[in-house]
């Protein structure tokens, strides 16, 4: 874990945004992202799940994105987070799942966000994107 801590606030939100976008752009592996997430406190994990759920909503996740993301996540399609994200429309509220499902929920949300965000980067932002989070440096720094 980095010096930002995991008690909440702007530091955790910045760190979450960096990790999530690095995984989405394949500058960091999903396993690295999950390891970062696992190092957070239970309250920190809940906050990150809410934040990443918001990212997924902003990326306009579809049921097809959900299925593709679940396939990439390594989480069983029958697990609660997988079922929730594949509904049409997707269901959120992952932070309300039992604590033993939080890592699965993070892997699913992050994988689905990566699918939806890639689709949006290749369509809406192609060639003229000014979003800082879509223009990360090629080499990610370590956790």
PDB file of N, CA and C in Angstrom, residues 97-135:
ATOM      1  N   UNK A  97     -22.110  -5.905  -0.251  1.00  0.00           N
ATOM      2  CA  UNK A  97     -21.934  -7.359  -0.205  1.00  0.00           C
ATOM      3  C   UNK A  97     -21.145  -7.741   1.046  1.00  0.00           C
ATOM      4  N   UNK A  98     -21.255  -8.989   1.485  1.00  0.00           N
ATOM      5  CA  UNK A  98     -20.443  -9.427   2.636  1.00  0.00           C
ATOM      6  C   UNK A  98     -18.949  -9.226   2.349  1.00  0.00           C
ATOM      7  N   UNK A  99     -18.185  -8.949   3.389  1.00  0.00           N
ATOM      8  CA  UNK A  99     -16.749  -8.653   3.252  1.00  0.00           C
ATOM      9  C   UNK A  99     -15.990  -9.754   2.515  1.00  0.00           C
ATOM     10  N   UNK A 100     -16.414 -11.012   2.680  1.00  0.00           N
ATOM     11  CA  UNK A 100     -15.694 -12.096   2.012  1.00  0.00           C
ATOM     12  C   UNK A 100     -15.919 -12.109   0.493  1.00  0.00           C
ATOM     13  N   UNK A 101     -16.795 -11.250  -0.006  1.00  0.00           N
ATOM     14  CA  UNK A 101     -17.016 -11.144  -1.451  1.00  0.00           C
ATOM     15  C   UNK A 101     -16.405  -9.873  -2.041  1.00  0.00           C
ATOM     16  N   UNK A 102     -15.774  -9.055  -1.233  1.00  0.00           N
ATOM     17  CA  UNK A 102     -15.260  -7.774  -1.716  1.00  0.00           C
ATOM     18  C   UNK A 102     -14.157  -7.923  -2.763  1.00  0.00           C
ATOM     19  N   UNK A 103     -13.232  -8.845  -2.583  1.00  0.00           N
ATOM     20  CA  UNK A 103     -12.171  -9.008  -3.583  1.00  0.00           C
ATOM     21  C   UNK A 103     -12.768  -9.484  -4.902  1.00  0.00           C
ATOM     22  N   UNK A 104     -13.708 -10.420  -4.848  1.00  0.00           N
ATOM     23  CA  UNK A 104     -14.387 -10.863  -6.073  1.00  0.00           C
ATOM     24  C   UNK A 104     -15.114  -9.698  -6.732  1.00  0.00           C
ATOM     25  N   UNK A 105     -15.789  -8.895  -5.920  1.00  0.00           N
ATOM     26  CA  UNK A 105     -16.526  -7.753  -6.454  1.00  0.00           C
ATOM     27  C   UNK A 105     -15.572  -6.767  -7.117  1.00  0.00           C
ATOM     28  N   UNK A 106     -14.422  -6.523  -6.498  1.00  0.00           N
ATOM     29  CA  UNK A 106     -13.436  -5.608  -7.081  1.00  0.00           C
ATOM     30  C   UNK A 106     -12.925  -6.151  -8.407  1.00  0.00           C
ATOM     31  N   UNK A 107     -12.595  -7.428  -8.459  1.00  0.00           N
ATOM     32  CA  UNK A 107     -12.095  -8.028  -9.703  1.00  0.00           C
ATOM     33  C   UNK A 107     -13.143  -7.913 -10.814  1.00  0.00           C
ATOM     34  N   UNK A 108     -14.394  -8.187 -10.480  1.00  0.00           N
ATOM     35  CA  UNK A 108     -15.476  -8.093 -11.470  1.00  0.00           C
ATOM     36  C   UNK A 108     -15.656  -6.650 -11.926  1.00  0.00           C
ATOM     37  N   UNK A 109     -15.796  -5.729 -10.974  1.00  0.00           N
ATOM     38  CA  UNK A 109     -16.006  -4.323 -11.330  1.00  0.00           C
ATOM     39  C   UNK A 109     -14.858  -3.775 -12.166  1.00  0.00           C
ATOM     40  N   UNK A 110     -13.641  -4.075 -11.760  1.00  0.00           N
ATOM     41  CA  UNK A 110     -12.481  -3.574 -12.473  1.00  0.00           C
ATOM     42  C   UNK A 110     -12.407  -4.154 -13.876  1.00  0.00           C
ATOM     43  N   UNK A 111     -12.666  -5.431 -14.016  1.00  0.00           N
ATOM     44  CA  UNK A 111     -12.629  -6.072 -15.339  1.00  0.00           C
ATOM     45  C   UNK A 111     -13.727  -5.534 -16.249  1.00  0.00           C
ATOM     46  N   UNK A 112     -14.912  -5.356 -15.708  1.00  0.00           N
ATOM     47  CA  UNK A 112     -16.026  -4.838 -16.503  1.00  0.00           C
ATOM     48  C   UNK A 112     -15.765  -3.383 -16.882  1.00  0.00           C
ATOM     49  N   UNK A 113     -15.258  -2.593 -15.931  1.00  0.00           N
ATOM     50  CA  UNK A 113     -14.904  -1.213 -16.247  1.00  0.00           C
ATOM     51  C   UNK A 113     -13.871  -1.179 -17.371  1.00  0.00           C
ATOM     52  N   UNK A 114     -12.872  -2.059 -17.319  1.00  0.00           N
ATOM     53  CA  UNK A 114     -11.834  -2.083 -18.354  1.00  0.00           C
ATOM     54  C   UNK A 114     -12.441  -2.345 -19.734  1.00  0.00           C
ATOM     55  N   UNK A 115     -13.386  -3.252 -19.811  1.00  0.00           N
ATOM     56  CA  UNK A 115     -14.051  -3.552 -21.087  1.00  0.00           C
ATOM     57  C   UNK A 115     -14.822  -2.324 -21.578  1.00  0.00           C
ATOM     58  N   UNK A 116     -15.635  -1.744 -20.709  1.00  0.00           N
ATOM     59  CA  UNK A 116     -16.467  -0.594 -21.104  1.00  0.00           C
ATOM     60  C   UNK A 116     -15.611   0.622 -21.426  1.00  0.00           C
ATOM     61  N   UNK A 117     -14.588   0.869 -20.626  1.00  0.00           N
ATOM     62  CA  UNK A 117     -13.734   2.034 -20.844  1.00  0.00           C
ATOM     63  C   UNK A 117     -12.933   1.888 -22.136  1.00  0.00           C
ATOM     64  N   UNK A 118     -12.465   0.696 -22.431  1.00  0.00           N
ATOM     65  CA  UNK A 118     -11.754   0.459 -23.690  1.00  0.00           C
ATOM     66  C   UNK A 118     -12.671   0.723 -24.878  1.00  0.00           C
ATOM     67  N   UNK A 119     -13.901   0.239 -24.781  1.00  0.00           N
ATOM     68  CA  UNK A 119     -14.880   0.482 -25.850  1.00  0.00           C
ATOM     69  C   UNK A 119     -15.085   1.983 -26.046  1.00  0.00           C
ATOM     70  N   UNK A 120     -15.215   2.717 -24.966  1.00  0.00           N
ATOM     71  CA  UNK A 120     -15.436   4.164 -25.065  1.00  0.00           C
ATOM     72  C   UNK A 120     -14.190   4.891 -25.580  1.00  0.00           C
ATOM     73  N   UNK A 121     -12.996   4.450 -25.141  1.00  0.00           N
ATOM     74  CA  UNK A 121     -11.768   5.077 -25.646  1.00  0.00           C
ATOM     75  C   UNK A 121     -11.615   4.860 -27.148  1.00  0.00           C
ATOM     76  N   UNK A 122     -12.071   3.702 -27.632  1.00  0.00           N
ATOM     77  CA  UNK A 122     -11.915   3.372 -29.055  1.00  0.00           C
ATOM     78  C   UNK A 122     -13.024   3.963 -29.923  1.00  0.00           C
ATOM     79  N   UNK A 123     -14.065   4.473 -29.308  1.00  0.00           N
ATOM     80  CA  UNK A 123     -15.151   5.067 -30.093  1.00  0.00           C
ATOM     81  C   UNK A 123     -15.237   6.571 -29.859  1.00  0.00           C
ATOM     82  N   UNK A 124     -15.651   6.965 -28.670  1.00  0.00           N
ATOM     83  CA  UNK A 124     -15.880   8.380 -28.378  1.00  0.00           C
ATOM     84  C   UNK A 124     -14.603   9.211 -28.292  1.00  0.00           C
ATOM     85  N   UNK A 125     -13.529   8.614 -27.808  1.00  0.00           N
ATOM     86  CA  UNK A 125     -12.305   9.385 -27.554  1.00  0.00           C
ATOM     87  C   UNK A 125     -11.219   9.154 -28.608  1.00  0.00           C
ATOM     88  N   UNK A 126     -11.472   8.345 -29.578  1.00  0.00           N
ATOM     89  CA  UNK A 126     -10.435   7.980 -30.535  1.00  0.00           C
ATOM     90  C   UNK A 126      -9.872   9.203 -31.257  1.00  0.00           C
ATOM     91  N   UNK A 127      -8.545   9.374 -31.135  1.00  0.00           N
ATOM     92  CA  UNK A 127      -7.851  10.408 -31.874  1.00  0.00           C
ATOM     93  C   UNK A 127      -7.879  11.799 -31.277  1.00  0.00           C
ATOM     94  N   UNK A 128      -8.811  12.099 -30.397  1.00  0.00           N
ATOM     95  CA  UNK A 128      -8.912  13.472 -29.883  1.00  0.00           C
ATOM     96  C   UNK A 128      -9.304  13.495 -28.411  1.00  0.00           C
ATOM     97  N   UNK A 129      -8.753  12.588 -27.635  1.00  0.00           N
ATOM     98  CA  UNK A 129      -9.150  12.477 -26.237  1.00  0.00           C
ATOM     99  C   UNK A 129      -8.350  13.435 -25.364  1.00  0.00           C
ATOM    100  N   UNK A 130      -9.051  14.209 -24.592  1.00  0.00           N
ATOM    101  CA  UNK A 130      -8.411  15.114 -23.661  1.00  0.00           C
ATOM    102  C   UNK A 130      -8.539  14.660 -22.216  1.00  0.00           C
ATOM    103  N   UNK A 131      -9.125  13.485 -21.988  1.00  0.00           N
ATOM    104  CA  UNK A 131      -9.269  12.979 -20.626  1.00  0.00           C
ATOM    105  C   UNK A 131      -7.908  12.532 -20.107  1.00  0.00           C
ATOM    106  N   UNK A 132      -7.468  13.111 -19.011  1.00  0.00           N
ATOM    107  CA  UNK A 132      -6.163  12.768 -18.437  1.00  0.00           C
ATOM    108  C   UNK A 132      -6.070  11.278 -18.122  1.00  0.00           C
ATOM    109  N   UNK A 133      -7.166  10.691 -17.643  1.00  0.00           N
ATOM    110  CA  UNK A 133      -7.141   9.275 -17.267  1.00  0.00           C
ATOM    111  C   UNK A 133      -7.061   8.341 -18.471  1.00  0.00           C
ATOM    112  N   UNK A 134      -7.288   8.845 -19.680  1.00  0.00           N
ATOM    113  CA  UNK A 134      -7.126   8.044 -20.886  1.00  0.00           C
ATOM    114  C   UNK A 134      -5.757   8.241 -21.520  1.00  0.00           C
ATOM    115  N   UNK A 135      -4.940   9.066 -20.912  1.00  0.00           N
ATOM    116  CA  UNK A 135      -3.621   9.377 -21.471  1.00  0.00           C
ATOM    117  C   UNK A 135      -2.530   9.165 -20.424  1.00  0.00           C
TER     118      UNK A 135
END
